[in-house]
XYZ file of C-alpha atoms in Angstrom:
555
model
C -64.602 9.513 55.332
C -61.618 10.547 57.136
C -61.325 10.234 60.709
C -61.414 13.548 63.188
C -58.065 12.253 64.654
C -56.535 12.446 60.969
C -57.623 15.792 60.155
C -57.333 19.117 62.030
C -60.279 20.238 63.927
C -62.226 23.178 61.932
C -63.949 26.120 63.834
C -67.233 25.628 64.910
C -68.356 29.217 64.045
C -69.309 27.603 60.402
C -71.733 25.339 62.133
C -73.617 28.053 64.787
C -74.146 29.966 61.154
C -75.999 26.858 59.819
C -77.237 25.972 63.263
C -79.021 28.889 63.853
C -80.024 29.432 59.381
C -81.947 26.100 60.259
C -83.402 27.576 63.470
C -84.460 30.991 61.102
C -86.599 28.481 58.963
C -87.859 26.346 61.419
C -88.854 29.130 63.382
C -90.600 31.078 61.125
C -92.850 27.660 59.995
C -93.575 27.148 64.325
C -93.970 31.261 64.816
C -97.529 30.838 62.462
C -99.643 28.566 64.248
C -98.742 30.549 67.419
C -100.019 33.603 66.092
C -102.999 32.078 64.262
C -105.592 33.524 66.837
C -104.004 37.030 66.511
C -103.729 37.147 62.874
C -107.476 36.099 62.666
C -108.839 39.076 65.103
C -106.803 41.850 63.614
C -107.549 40.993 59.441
C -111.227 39.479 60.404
C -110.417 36.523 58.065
C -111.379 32.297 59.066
C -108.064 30.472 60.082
C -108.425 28.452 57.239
C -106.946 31.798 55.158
C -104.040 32.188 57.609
C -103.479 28.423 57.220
C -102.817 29.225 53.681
C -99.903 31.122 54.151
C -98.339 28.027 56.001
C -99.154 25.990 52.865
C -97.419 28.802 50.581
C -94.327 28.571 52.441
C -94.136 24.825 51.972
C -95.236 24.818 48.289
C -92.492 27.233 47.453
C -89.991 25.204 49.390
C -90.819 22.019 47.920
C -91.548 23.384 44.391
C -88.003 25.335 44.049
C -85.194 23.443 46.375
C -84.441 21.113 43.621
C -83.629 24.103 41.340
C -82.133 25.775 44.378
C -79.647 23.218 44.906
C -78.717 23.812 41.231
C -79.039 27.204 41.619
C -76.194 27.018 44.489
C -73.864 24.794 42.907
C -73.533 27.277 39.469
C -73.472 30.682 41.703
C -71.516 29.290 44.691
C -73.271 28.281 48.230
C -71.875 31.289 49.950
C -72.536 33.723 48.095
C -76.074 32.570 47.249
C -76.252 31.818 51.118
C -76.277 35.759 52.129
C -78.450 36.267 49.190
C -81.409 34.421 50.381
C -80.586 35.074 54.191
C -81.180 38.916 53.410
C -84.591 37.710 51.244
C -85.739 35.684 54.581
C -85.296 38.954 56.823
C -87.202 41.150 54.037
C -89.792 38.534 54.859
C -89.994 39.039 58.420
C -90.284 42.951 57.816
C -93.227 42.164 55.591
C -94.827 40.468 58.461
C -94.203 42.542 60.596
C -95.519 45.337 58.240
C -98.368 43.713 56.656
C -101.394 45.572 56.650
C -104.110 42.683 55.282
C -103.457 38.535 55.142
C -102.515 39.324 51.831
C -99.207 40.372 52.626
C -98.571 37.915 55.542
C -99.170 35.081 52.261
C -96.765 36.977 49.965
C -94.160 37.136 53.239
C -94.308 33.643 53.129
C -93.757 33.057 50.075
C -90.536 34.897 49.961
C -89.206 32.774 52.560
C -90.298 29.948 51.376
C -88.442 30.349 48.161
C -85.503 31.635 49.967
C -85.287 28.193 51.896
C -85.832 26.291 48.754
C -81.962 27.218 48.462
C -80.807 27.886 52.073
C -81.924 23.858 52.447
C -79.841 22.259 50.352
C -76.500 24.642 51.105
C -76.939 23.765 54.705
C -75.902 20.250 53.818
C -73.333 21.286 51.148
C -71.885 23.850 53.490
C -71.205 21.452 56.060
C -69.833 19.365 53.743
C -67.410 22.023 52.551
C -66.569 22.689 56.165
C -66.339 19.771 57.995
C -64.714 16.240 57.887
C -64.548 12.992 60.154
C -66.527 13.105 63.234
C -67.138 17.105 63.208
C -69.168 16.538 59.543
C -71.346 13.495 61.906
C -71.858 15.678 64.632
C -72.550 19.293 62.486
C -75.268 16.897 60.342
C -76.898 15.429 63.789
C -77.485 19.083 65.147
C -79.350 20.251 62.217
C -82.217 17.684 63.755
C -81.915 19.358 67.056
C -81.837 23.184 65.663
C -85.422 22.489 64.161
C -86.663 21.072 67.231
C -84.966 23.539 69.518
C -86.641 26.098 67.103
C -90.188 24.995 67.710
C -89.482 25.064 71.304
C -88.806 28.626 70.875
C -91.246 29.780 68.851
C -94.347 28.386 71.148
C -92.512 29.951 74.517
C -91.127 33.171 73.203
C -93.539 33.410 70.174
C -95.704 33.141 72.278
C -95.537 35.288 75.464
C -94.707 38.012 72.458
C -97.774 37.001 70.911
C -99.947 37.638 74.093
C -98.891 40.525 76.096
C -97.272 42.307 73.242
C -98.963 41.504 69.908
C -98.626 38.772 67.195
C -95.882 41.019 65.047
C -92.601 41.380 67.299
C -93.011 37.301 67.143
C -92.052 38.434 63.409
C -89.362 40.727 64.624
C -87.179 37.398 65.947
C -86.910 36.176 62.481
C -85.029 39.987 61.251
C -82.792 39.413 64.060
C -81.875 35.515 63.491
C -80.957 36.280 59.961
C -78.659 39.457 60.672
C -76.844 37.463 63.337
C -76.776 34.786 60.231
C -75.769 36.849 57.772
C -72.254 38.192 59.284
C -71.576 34.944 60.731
C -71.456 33.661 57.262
C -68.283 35.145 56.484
C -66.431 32.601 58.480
C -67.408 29.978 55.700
C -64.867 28.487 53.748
C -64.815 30.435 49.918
C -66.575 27.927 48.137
C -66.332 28.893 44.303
C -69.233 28.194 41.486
C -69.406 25.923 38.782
C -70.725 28.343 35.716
C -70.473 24.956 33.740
C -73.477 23.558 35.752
C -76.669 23.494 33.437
C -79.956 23.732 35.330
C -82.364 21.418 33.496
C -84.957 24.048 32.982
C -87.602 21.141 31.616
C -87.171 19.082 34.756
C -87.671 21.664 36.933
C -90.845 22.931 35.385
C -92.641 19.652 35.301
C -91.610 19.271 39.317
C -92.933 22.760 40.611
C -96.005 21.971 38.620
C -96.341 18.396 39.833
C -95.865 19.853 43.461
C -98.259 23.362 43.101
C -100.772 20.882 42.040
C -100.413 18.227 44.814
C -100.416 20.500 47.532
C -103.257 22.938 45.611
C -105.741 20.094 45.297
C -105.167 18.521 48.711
C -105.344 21.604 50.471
C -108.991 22.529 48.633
C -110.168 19.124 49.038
C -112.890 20.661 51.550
C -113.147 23.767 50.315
C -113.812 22.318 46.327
C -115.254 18.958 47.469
C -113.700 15.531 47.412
C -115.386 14.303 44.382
C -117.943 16.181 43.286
C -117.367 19.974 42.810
C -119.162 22.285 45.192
C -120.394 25.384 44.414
C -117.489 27.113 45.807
C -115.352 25.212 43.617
C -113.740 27.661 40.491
C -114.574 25.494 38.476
C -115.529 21.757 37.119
C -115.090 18.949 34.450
C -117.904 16.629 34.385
C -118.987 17.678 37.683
C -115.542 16.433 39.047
C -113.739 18.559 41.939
C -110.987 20.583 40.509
C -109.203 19.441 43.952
C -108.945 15.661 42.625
C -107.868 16.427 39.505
C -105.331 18.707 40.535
C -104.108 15.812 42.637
C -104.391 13.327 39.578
C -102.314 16.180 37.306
C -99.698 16.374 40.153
C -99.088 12.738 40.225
C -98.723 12.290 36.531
C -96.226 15.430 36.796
C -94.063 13.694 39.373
C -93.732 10.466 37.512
C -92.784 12.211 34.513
C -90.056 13.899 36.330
C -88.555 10.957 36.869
C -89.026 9.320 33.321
C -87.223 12.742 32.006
C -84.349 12.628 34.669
C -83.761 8.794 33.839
C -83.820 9.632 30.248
C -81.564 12.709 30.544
C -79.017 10.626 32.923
C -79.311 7.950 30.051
C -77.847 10.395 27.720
C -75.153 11.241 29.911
C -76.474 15.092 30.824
C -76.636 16.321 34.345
C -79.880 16.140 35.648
C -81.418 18.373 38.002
C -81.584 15.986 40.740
C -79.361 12.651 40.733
C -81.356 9.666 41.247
C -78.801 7.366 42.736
C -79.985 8.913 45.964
C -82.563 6.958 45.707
C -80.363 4.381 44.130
C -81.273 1.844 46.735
C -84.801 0.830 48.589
C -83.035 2.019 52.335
C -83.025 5.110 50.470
C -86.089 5.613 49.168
C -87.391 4.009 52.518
C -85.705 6.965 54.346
C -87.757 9.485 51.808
C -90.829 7.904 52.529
C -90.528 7.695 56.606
C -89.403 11.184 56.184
C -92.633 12.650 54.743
C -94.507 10.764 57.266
C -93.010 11.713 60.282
C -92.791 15.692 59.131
C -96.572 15.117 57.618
C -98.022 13.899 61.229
C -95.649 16.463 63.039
C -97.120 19.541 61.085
C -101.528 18.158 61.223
C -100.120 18.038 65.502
C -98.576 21.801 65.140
C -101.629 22.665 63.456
C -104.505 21.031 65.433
C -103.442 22.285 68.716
C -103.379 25.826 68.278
C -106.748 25.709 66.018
C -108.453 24.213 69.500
C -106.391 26.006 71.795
C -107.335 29.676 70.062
C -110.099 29.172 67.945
C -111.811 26.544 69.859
C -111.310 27.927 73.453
C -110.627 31.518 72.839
C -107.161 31.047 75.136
C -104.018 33.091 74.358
C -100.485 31.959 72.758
C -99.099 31.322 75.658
C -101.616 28.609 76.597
C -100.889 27.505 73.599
C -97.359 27.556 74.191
C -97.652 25.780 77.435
C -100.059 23.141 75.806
C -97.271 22.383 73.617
C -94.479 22.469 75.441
C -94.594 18.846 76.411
C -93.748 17.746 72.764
C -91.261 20.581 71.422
C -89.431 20.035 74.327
C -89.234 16.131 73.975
C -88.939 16.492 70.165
C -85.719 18.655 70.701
C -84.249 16.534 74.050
C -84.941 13.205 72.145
C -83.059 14.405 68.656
C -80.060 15.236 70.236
C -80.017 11.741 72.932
C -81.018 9.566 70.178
C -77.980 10.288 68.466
C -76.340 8.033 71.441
C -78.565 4.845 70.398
C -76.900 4.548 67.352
C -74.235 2.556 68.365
C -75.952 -0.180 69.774
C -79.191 0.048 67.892
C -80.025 -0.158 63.936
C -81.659 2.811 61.831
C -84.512 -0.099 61.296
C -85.245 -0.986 64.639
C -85.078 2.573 65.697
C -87.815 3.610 62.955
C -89.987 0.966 63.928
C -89.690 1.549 67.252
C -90.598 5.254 66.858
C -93.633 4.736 64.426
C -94.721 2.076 67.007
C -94.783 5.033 69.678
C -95.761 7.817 67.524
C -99.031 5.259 66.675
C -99.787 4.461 70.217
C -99.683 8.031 71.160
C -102.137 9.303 68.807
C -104.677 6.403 69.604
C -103.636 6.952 73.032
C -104.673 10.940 72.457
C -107.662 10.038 70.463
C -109.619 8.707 73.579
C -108.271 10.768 76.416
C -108.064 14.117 74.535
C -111.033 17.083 75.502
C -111.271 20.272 74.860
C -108.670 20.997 77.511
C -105.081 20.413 76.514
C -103.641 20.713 79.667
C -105.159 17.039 81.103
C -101.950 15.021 82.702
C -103.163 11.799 80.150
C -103.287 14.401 77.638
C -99.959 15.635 77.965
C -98.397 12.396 78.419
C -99.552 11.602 75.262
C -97.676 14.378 73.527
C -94.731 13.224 75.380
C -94.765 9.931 74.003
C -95.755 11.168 70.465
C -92.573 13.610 71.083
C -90.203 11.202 71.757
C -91.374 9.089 68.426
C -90.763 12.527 66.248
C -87.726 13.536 67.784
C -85.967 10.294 66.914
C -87.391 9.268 63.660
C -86.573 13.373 62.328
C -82.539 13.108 63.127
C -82.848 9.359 62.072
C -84.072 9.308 58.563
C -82.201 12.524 57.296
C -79.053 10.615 58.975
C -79.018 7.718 56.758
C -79.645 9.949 53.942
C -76.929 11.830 54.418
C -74.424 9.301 55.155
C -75.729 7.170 52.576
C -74.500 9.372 49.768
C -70.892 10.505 48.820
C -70.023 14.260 49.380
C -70.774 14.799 45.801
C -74.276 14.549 46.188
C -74.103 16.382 49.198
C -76.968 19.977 47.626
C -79.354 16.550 45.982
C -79.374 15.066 49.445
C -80.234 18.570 50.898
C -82.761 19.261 47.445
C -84.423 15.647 48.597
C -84.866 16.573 52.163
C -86.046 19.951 51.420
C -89.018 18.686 48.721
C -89.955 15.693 51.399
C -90.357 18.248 54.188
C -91.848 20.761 53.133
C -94.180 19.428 50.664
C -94.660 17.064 53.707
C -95.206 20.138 55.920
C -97.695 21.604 53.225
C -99.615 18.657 52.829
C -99.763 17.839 56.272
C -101.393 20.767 57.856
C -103.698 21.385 54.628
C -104.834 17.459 55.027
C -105.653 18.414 59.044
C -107.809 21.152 57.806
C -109.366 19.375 55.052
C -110.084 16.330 57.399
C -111.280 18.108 60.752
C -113.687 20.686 58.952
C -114.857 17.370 57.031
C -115.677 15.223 60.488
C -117.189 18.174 61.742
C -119.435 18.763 58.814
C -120.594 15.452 59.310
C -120.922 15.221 62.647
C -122.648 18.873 62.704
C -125.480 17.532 60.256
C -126.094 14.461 62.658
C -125.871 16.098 65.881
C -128.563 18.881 64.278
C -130.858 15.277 63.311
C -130.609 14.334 67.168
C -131.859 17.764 68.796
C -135.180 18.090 67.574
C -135.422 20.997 70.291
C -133.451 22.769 66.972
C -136.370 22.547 64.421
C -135.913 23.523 60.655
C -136.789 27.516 61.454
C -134.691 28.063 64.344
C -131.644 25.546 62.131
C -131.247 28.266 59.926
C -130.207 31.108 62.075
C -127.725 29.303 63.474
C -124.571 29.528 61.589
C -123.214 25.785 62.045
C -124.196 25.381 57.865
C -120.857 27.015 56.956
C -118.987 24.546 58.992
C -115.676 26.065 60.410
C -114.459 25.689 64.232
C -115.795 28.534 66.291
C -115.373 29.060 70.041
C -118.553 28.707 72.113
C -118.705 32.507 73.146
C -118.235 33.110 69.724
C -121.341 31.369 68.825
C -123.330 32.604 71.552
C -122.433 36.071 70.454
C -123.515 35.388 67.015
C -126.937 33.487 68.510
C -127.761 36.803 70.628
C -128.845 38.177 67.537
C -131.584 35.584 66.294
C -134.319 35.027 67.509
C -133.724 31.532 69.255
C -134.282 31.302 72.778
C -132.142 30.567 75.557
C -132.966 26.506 74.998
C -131.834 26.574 71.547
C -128.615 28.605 71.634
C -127.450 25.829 74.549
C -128.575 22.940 71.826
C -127.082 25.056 69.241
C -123.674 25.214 71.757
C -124.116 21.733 72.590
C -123.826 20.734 68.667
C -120.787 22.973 67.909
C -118.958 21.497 71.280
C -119.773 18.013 70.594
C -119.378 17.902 67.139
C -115.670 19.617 67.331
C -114.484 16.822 70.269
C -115.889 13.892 67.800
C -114.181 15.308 65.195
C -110.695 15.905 67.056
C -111.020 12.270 68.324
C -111.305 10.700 64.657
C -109.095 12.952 63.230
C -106.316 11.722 66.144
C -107.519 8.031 64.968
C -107.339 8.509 61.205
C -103.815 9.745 61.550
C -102.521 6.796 63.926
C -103.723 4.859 61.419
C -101.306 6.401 59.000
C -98.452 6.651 61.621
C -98.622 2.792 61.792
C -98.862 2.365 57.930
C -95.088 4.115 58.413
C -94.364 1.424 60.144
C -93.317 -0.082 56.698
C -91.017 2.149 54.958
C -89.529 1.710 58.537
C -88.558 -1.963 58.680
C -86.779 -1.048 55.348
C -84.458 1.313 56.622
C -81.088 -0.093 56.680
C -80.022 -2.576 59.543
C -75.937 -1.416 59.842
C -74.996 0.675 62.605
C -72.256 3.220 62.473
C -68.602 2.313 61.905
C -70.290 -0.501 59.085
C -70.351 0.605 55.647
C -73.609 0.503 54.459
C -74.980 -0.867 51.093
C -76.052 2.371 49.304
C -74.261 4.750 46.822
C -72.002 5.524 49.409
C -70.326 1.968 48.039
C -70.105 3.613 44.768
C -72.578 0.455 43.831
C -74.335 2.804 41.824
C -77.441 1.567 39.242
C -76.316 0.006 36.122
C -78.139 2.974 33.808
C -76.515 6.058 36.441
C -73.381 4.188 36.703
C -72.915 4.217 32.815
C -74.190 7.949 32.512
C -71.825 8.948 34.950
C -69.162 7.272 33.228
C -69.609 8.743 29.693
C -69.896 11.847 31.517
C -66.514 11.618 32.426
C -65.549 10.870 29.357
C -67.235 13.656 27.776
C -65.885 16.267 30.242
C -62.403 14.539 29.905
């Protein structure tokens, strides 16, 4: 890569364009959870059904980026750019229109396919537009945009969200992509390939592979783990529909990869090169990556659920609960840029997933149901200062590992792991906290025998959900329990949602420290070293000969 002091400095207004396209999306994914509690009073619906439309928007990002990046190389990343940036702000005018969650869920699922393809141009755009040092520091502040982005969507989305309602939060993501959209005209032209084929078969058998992942993990409550509950659509054997769904999406995603290594084999162009993951730093990168997003998006949704469901409090609690780890998430991805001199990409990852871990055990004994405790918000510190670094770390050394050629299958990669990630992540929180609280519900009930079998059955703990205790007591004013058994009844739903929290906080430390694998695999050179990777042109044997009778077929 050339050096900055070889090559003539190119304007920055390129870069606030993509800076502020990755603030649009990130925004828009940290403006939901924020106005969760407001979206739940005004359509009458559970949060689980507003959760849903976070899941859309990650589905359709991970299911379509790998056909966006295609997409963008045959039509031309600027033009297809303004395309989808228009498509993101008819998004925000749905949600800020929508009359039933309905329409909030199809909102979402316009921008999530519009980011399947404004992902991967980010990356080839800076590409385009940037060499030497410039190209380092544009790709570093992508990191920083997404955390400065949640930072702004709990502190403006939410004072919006409280004194003035949950739809001008909406009205932020029209104005982002106007501001977007004319700033995009200071890209350099860069022209499409009509001779790129999009492998139509490949990209089936991946959208499937993901709709069913994130389908059957996110109904893995709602359908049952293993066997099918009565709520389920439907069975086989008495089998959950969820775990199949999971099993099918599996299957899918391995035979993605037997097609694309077969269709590289016979020298075609496959819909996503594999030589990114041509290396085990690589694929190490992909697997911290989900990981870190996953653990990110269960925090972003867990929060808010207490803070809003739980307690009843408004946004802007919720934005001052929170505020501890945006704002360390965003500080910490632009200062750990600094480290990178002096410290590896491995021992940084380790390092992180080390404090991540701690943190969430940490949180898992100190937490209540008051987020603003000084142990409690120390632990979010800590936990932010783990995310911040390992987000900017592990797209780093994917980018850098890869030659500018690859530059929309590096951004198609990072776009499936995050968002599927994203998706997966806050539907597993869901699934997992209404789970320990069904449980813990149906023991705590055992232990009050003040609650007999009569009196059990007005209160309406059987269709587990989290519910604030006014809520409940509402709801118990019209049985016929008396004022013993609504406190027991109280007492149940408090207790049981704390012991749920606190193993849900312990379940996922446990799988922030299994990260701590993938981690010690990241690659130990530090900038200024060239690192072992595709970047080398050390390709693998079977993508190193495709390519090469590619070449010879095109020559």
């Amino acid at each position: 890569m050339a050096d900055s002091s070889t090559t003539a400095r190119a304007s920055w207004a390129p870069m606030i364009a993509l800076f502020l396209a990755q603030i649009l999306m990130s925004y828009n994914v940290s403006a939901l959870p924020v106005t969760l509690g407001g979206m739940v009073d005004e359509f009458g619906v559970p949060p689980t059904d507003v959760s849903t439309a976070i899941v859309i928007y990650g589905l359709a990002v991970a299911a379509l980026v790998m056909v966006g990046a295609k997409v963008g190389q045959r039509v031309g990343w600027v033009l297809i750019f303004r395309i989808v940036i228009a498509l993101f702000a008819a998004s925000g005018l749905l949600m800020i229109f929508a009359p039933v969650v309905g329409w909030v869920i199809a909102a979402q699922a316009i921008a999530g396919a519009s980011a399947a393809i404004i992902v991967p141009s980010l990356v080839a755009l800076i590409a385009e537009n940037y060499q030497g040092r410039q190209q380092e520091t544009a790709i570093g502040s992508l990191g920083s945009a997404r955390a400065l982005a949640g930072v702004t969507a709990f502190l403006l989305g939410g004072t919006l969200a409280t004194f003035v309602g949950w739809r001008p939060v909406f009205a932020v993501v029209v104005l982002v992509a106007v501001a977007v959209f004319i700033l995009s005209f200071k890209f350099v032209s860069v022209k499409g390939n009509p001779a790129i084929h999009i492998d139509v078969v490949a990209a089936v058998i991946i959208g499937l592979g993901i709709i069913a992942l994130t389908l059957g993990v996110n109904n893995l409550n709602a359908w049952g783990i293993l066997q099918a509950r009565d709520s389920a659509p439907f069975d086989i054997f008495g089998l959950s529909p969820a775990l199949l769904l999971i099993i099918v999406g599996v299957v899918l995603v391995q035979l993605f990869f037997l097609w694309t290594r077969r269709r590289t084999r016979q020298g075609k162009v496959p819909l996503v090169s594999l030589s990114v993951f041509g290396s085990s730093r690589e694929r190490a990168a992909v697997y911290a990556m989900f990981i870190v997003v996953a653990l990110e998006a269960a925090l972003n949704f867990t929060v808010p659920l207490y803070i809003q469901i739980v307690q009843g409090r408004t946004p802007v609690d919720t934005s001052l609960a929170m505020l501890p780890f945006n704002l360390t998430v965003f500080v910490t991805a632009i200062i750990v840029v600094r480290f990178y001199r002096r410290f590896s990409p491995r021992v940084i990852g380790t390092f992180s997933f080390g404090l991540t871990t701690i943190a969430l055990i940490w949180l898992s004994f100190v937490v209540t149901n008051n987020w603003e405790t000084l142990p409690t918000i120390l632990g979010l510190f800590v936990f932010g200062v783990g995310q911040g670094a390992l987000v900017t770390l592990v797209f780093n050394v994917l980018v850098t590992a890869s030659p500018k050629e690859l530059a929309g299958d590096v951004g198609s990669v990072r776009g499936t792991t995050q968002n599927l990630a994203s998706a997966v992540g806050t539907a597993v929180a869901g699934a997992l906290l209404v789970g320990l609280l069904a449980g813990n519900i149906t023991a705590a009930l055992a232990a009050h025998p003040e609650l007999p079998d009569e009196a059990v059955a007005q209160v309406p703990l059987d269709s587990v959900n989290f519910v604030s205790n006014d809520r409940l007591r509402d709801v118990l004013a019209g049985t016929d329990l008396d004022q013993t058994q609504v406190d027991a009844a109280v007492e149940v739903n408090e207790q049981s949602r704390l012991s749920a929290l606190r193993l849900g906080l312990l379940i996922l430390a446990g799988v922030s420290a299994i990260a701590i694998v993938p981690a010690s695999r990241l690659p130990k050179f530090k900038p200024g070293e060239v690192p072992e990777s595709v970047a080398t042109g050390d390709l693998p044997d079977e993508i190193a000969a495709a390519e090469k009778s590619l070449a010879a077929d095109e020559s």
